[in-house]
């Protein structure tokens, strides 16, 4: 049996796949990472799925590499291939579905609570200054007090505004790279609450990945 391969678009050296790598190892799935803007595949035909990670870029800038990446996201939508898009990735996905990205009155920084499907409340890492506005026909699956669209689904594509992939190692990398700008510097000690939050994030993310890439 051929081992499935999922393409990953990464936008910043400190924002890697995090705990997605552990999920892929356990499921015998290969992640092939491309570092935008310098590295993007010509096509997604040979991949069984696409993951688009976050980054500090602003969608409104729309440089040439971002347009090329959006063209690949569109290709994944049309083929079709399952997509998981996170933060910047979710914002790029939303624009290809007829949505837009708008400035927030105040940013979401650090650990925040989101409500999933109107019932489950999950503490998640947040670091964003813009929010997503979607057409009415797209399902919104999670929201927070400051941001109505925290998770959305359209057919075989899911967008997340928050970061369930950020494990403790990833947060340490963010803190080392961004120093005082990083909103997680006071959450790095491995206290019981932080460990429980990370465990819940892992369970949520692994279940989501299993569902999204079950046919990969």
Tab-separated table of C-alpha atoms in Angstrom, residues 9-203:
chain	number	residue	atom	x	y	z
A	9	UNK	CA	2.619	25.168	3.209
A	10	UNK	CA	4.726	26.856	5.911
A	11	UNK	CA	5.174	30.635	6.095
A	12	UNK	CA	7.560	31.291	8.992
A	13	UNK	CA	10.501	29.325	10.455
A	14	UNK	CA	9.037	29.484	13.970
A	15	UNK	CA	5.597	28.291	12.863
A	16	UNK	CA	6.035	24.652	11.926
A	17	UNK	CA	3.706	21.668	11.919
A	18	UNK	CA	3.984	21.153	15.678
A	19	UNK	CA	1.947	18.200	16.899
A	20	UNK	CA	0.657	17.509	13.381
A	21	UNK	CA	3.992	15.728	12.866
A	22	UNK	CA	3.217	13.310	15.707
A	23	UNK	CA	-0.221	12.590	14.235
A	24	UNK	CA	1.301	11.893	10.810
A	25	UNK	CA	3.916	9.523	12.284
A	26	UNK	CA	1.248	7.549	14.126
A	27	UNK	CA	-0.956	7.311	11.009
A	28	UNK	CA	1.918	6.410	8.650
A	29	UNK	CA	1.342	9.573	6.617
A	30	UNK	CA	4.134	11.591	4.999
A	31	UNK	CA	4.158	15.375	5.318
A	32	UNK	CA	5.964	17.166	2.482
A	33	UNK	CA	6.653	20.719	3.611
A	34	UNK	CA	7.067	23.697	1.285
A	35	UNK	CA	8.398	26.972	2.651
A	36	UNK	CA	6.522	29.879	1.055
A	37	UNK	CA	7.217	32.145	-0.667
A	38	UNK	CA	10.352	30.497	-2.094
A	39	UNK	CA	9.075	26.931	-2.355
A	40	UNK	CA	5.669	26.021	-3.714
A	41	UNK	CA	4.758	22.926	-5.753
A	42	UNK	CA	3.699	23.357	-9.346
A	43	UNK	CA	0.636	21.216	-8.699
A	44	UNK	CA	-1.151	19.289	-5.935
A	45	UNK	CA	-2.151	16.390	-8.181
A	46	UNK	CA	0.178	13.856	-6.543
A	47	UNK	CA	-0.811	14.759	-2.955
A	48	UNK	CA	-3.669	13.283	-0.969
A	49	UNK	CA	-4.353	16.462	0.994
A	50	UNK	CA	-3.203	19.982	1.871
A	51	UNK	CA	-2.379	21.692	5.168
A	52	UNK	CA	-1.797	25.462	5.133
A	53	UNK	CA	-0.126	26.833	8.278
A	54	UNK	CA	-0.148	30.299	9.819
A	55	UNK	CA	2.234	33.219	9.584
A	56	UNK	CA	2.590	36.925	10.374
A	57	UNK	CA	1.733	38.102	6.845
A	58	UNK	CA	-1.303	40.248	6.060
A	59	UNK	CA	-3.671	38.853	3.445
A	60	UNK	CA	-4.423	42.403	2.272
A	61	UNK	CA	-0.843	42.756	0.972
A	62	UNK	CA	-1.464	39.940	-1.561
A	63	UNK	CA	2.067	39.606	-3.018
A	64	UNK	CA	2.747	37.412	-6.051
A	65	UNK	CA	3.705	34.358	-3.970
A	66	UNK	CA	0.437	34.627	-2.020
A	67	UNK	CA	-1.524	34.701	-5.277
A	68	UNK	CA	0.334	31.576	-6.401
A	69	UNK	CA	-0.496	29.890	-3.093
A	70	UNK	CA	-4.160	30.851	-3.434
A	71	UNK	CA	-4.168	29.300	-6.904
A	72	UNK	CA	-2.979	26.026	-5.341
A	73	UNK	CA	-5.650	26.263	-2.641
A	74	UNK	CA	-8.192	26.667	-5.424
A	75	UNK	CA	-6.744	23.617	-7.142
A	76	UNK	CA	-7.191	21.598	-3.948
A	77	UNK	CA	-10.798	22.793	-3.754
A	78	UNK	CA	-11.466	21.746	-7.327
A	79	UNK	CA	-9.651	18.374	-7.500
A	80	UNK	CA	-10.929	17.836	-4.746
A	81	UNK	CA	-8.381	17.291	-1.965
A	82	UNK	CA	-9.085	17.588	1.803
A	83	UNK	CA	-7.749	20.856	3.211
A	84	UNK	CA	-6.916	21.980	6.735
A	85	UNK	CA	-6.009	25.675	6.886
A	86	UNK	CA	-4.820	27.371	10.079
A	87	UNK	CA	-4.798	31.109	10.978
A	88	UNK	CA	-3.203	32.817	7.933
A	89	UNK	CA	-4.040	29.659	5.988
A	90	UNK	CA	-7.692	29.899	7.051
A	91	UNK	CA	-7.776	33.544	6.000
A	92	UNK	CA	-6.370	32.654	2.570
A	93	UNK	CA	-8.886	29.815	2.247
A	94	UNK	CA	-11.744	32.135	3.222
A	95	UNK	CA	-10.853	34.624	0.484
A	96	UNK	CA	-11.036	31.831	-2.095
A	97	UNK	CA	-14.525	30.939	-0.861
A	98	UNK	CA	-15.884	34.449	-1.298
A	99	UNK	CA	-15.095	35.696	2.182
A	100	UNK	CA	-12.866	38.527	3.347
A	101	UNK	CA	-10.412	39.388	6.101
A	102	UNK	CA	-11.155	42.391	8.314
A	103	UNK	CA	-9.293	44.219	11.078
A	104	UNK	CA	-10.407	43.424	14.629
A	105	UNK	CA	-11.158	46.162	17.203
A	106	UNK	CA	-8.729	44.314	19.477
A	107	UNK	CA	-6.541	41.288	18.793
A	108	UNK	CA	-6.836	37.830	20.300
A	109	UNK	CA	-3.564	37.024	22.046
A	110	UNK	CA	-2.547	34.111	24.230
A	111	UNK	CA	-4.816	31.390	25.572
A	112	UNK	CA	-8.472	32.088	24.794
A	113	UNK	CA	-11.667	30.074	24.989
A	114	UNK	CA	-13.617	29.067	21.893
A	115	UNK	CA	-17.048	27.482	21.746
A	116	UNK	CA	-17.225	24.557	19.304
A	117	UNK	CA	-20.609	23.653	17.810
A	118	UNK	CA	-22.243	25.728	20.528
A	119	UNK	CA	-21.360	23.216	23.248
A	120	UNK	CA	-17.718	22.196	23.772
A	121	UNK	CA	-15.516	24.941	25.223
A	122	UNK	CA	-11.819	24.599	24.458
A	123	UNK	CA	-8.857	26.729	25.575
A	124	UNK	CA	-6.735	27.433	22.492
A	125	UNK	CA	-3.644	29.474	21.548
A	126	UNK	CA	-4.490	32.639	19.623
A	127	UNK	CA	-2.308	35.218	17.921
A	128	UNK	CA	-4.145	37.244	15.303
A	129	UNK	CA	-5.137	40.824	14.561
A	130	UNK	CA	-7.567	40.163	11.704
A	131	UNK	CA	-10.803	38.189	11.556
A	132	UNK	CA	-12.641	36.264	8.868
A	133	UNK	CA	-16.020	37.253	7.434
A	134	UNK	CA	-17.758	34.519	5.416
A	135	UNK	CA	-20.669	34.205	3.003
A	136	UNK	CA	-23.812	32.937	4.720
A	137	UNK	CA	-23.763	29.543	2.987
A	138	UNK	CA	-20.508	28.495	4.703
A	139	UNK	CA	-20.898	26.687	8.027
A	140	UNK	CA	-19.290	28.321	11.075
A	141	UNK	CA	-18.417	25.619	13.622
A	142	UNK	CA	-16.691	27.589	16.385
A	143	UNK	CA	-16.593	31.135	17.716
A	144	UNK	CA	-15.183	33.201	20.579
A	145	UNK	CA	-16.128	36.372	22.412
A	146	UNK	CA	-13.963	38.521	20.128
A	147	UNK	CA	-14.110	36.571	16.873
A	148	UNK	CA	-17.246	35.052	15.369
A	149	UNK	CA	-15.428	32.768	12.919
A	150	UNK	CA	-12.965	30.513	14.733
A	151	UNK	CA	-13.651	27.382	12.698
A	152	UNK	CA	-15.517	26.860	9.444
A	153	UNK	CA	-16.191	24.103	6.973
A	154	UNK	CA	-16.992	24.166	3.288
A	155	UNK	CA	-17.329	20.761	1.666
A	156	UNK	CA	-13.889	19.100	2.087
A	157	UNK	CA	-12.108	22.205	3.480
A	158	UNK	CA	-11.789	23.282	7.119
A	159	UNK	CA	-10.373	26.569	8.365
A	160	UNK	CA	-9.207	27.272	11.928
A	161	UNK	CA	-8.389	30.753	13.210
A	162	UNK	CA	-6.689	29.307	16.313
A	163	UNK	CA	-3.603	27.068	16.617
A	164	UNK	CA	-4.222	23.518	17.891
A	165	UNK	CA	-0.912	22.455	16.302
A	166	UNK	CA	1.155	24.569	18.712
A	167	UNK	CA	2.567	22.227	21.342
A	168	UNK	CA	4.962	23.273	24.131
A	169	UNK	CA	8.024	22.898	21.880
A	170	UNK	CA	6.398	25.080	19.210
A	171	UNK	CA	5.513	27.752	21.767
A	172	UNK	CA	9.087	27.768	23.022
A	173	UNK	CA	10.280	28.374	19.443
A	174	UNK	CA	7.826	31.251	19.097
A	175	UNK	CA	8.996	32.779	22.364
A	176	UNK	CA	12.651	32.448	21.368
A	177	UNK	CA	12.043	34.051	17.977
A	178	UNK	CA	9.608	36.834	18.908
A	179	UNK	CA	10.725	37.457	22.526
A	180	UNK	CA	8.473	40.014	24.253
A	181	UNK	CA	6.106	40.129	21.272
A	182	UNK	CA	5.114	36.514	21.901
A	183	UNK	CA	1.872	36.279	23.921
A	184	UNK	CA	2.794	32.870	25.369
A	185	UNK	CA	5.867	33.764	27.416
A	186	UNK	CA	3.907	33.418	30.663
A	187	UNK	CA	2.438	30.018	29.736
A	188	UNK	CA	5.609	28.070	29.034
A	189	UNK	CA	6.135	26.524	32.525
A	190	UNK	CA	4.741	22.991	32.571
A	191	UNK	CA	2.136	23.498	35.281
A	192	UNK	CA	-0.869	21.188	35.580
A	193	UNK	CA	-3.281	23.592	33.870
A	194	UNK	CA	-0.994	24.118	30.893
A	195	UNK	CA	-0.435	20.364	30.525
A	196	UNK	CA	-4.179	19.721	30.584
A	197	UNK	CA	-4.784	22.409	27.961
A	198	UNK	CA	-2.172	20.840	25.703
A	199	UNK	CA	-3.651	17.357	26.169
A	200	UNK	CA	-7.110	18.610	25.238
A	201	UNK	CA	-5.688	20.374	22.168
A	202	UNK	CA	-3.977	17.181	21.047
A	203	UNK	CA	-7.177	15.162	21.393
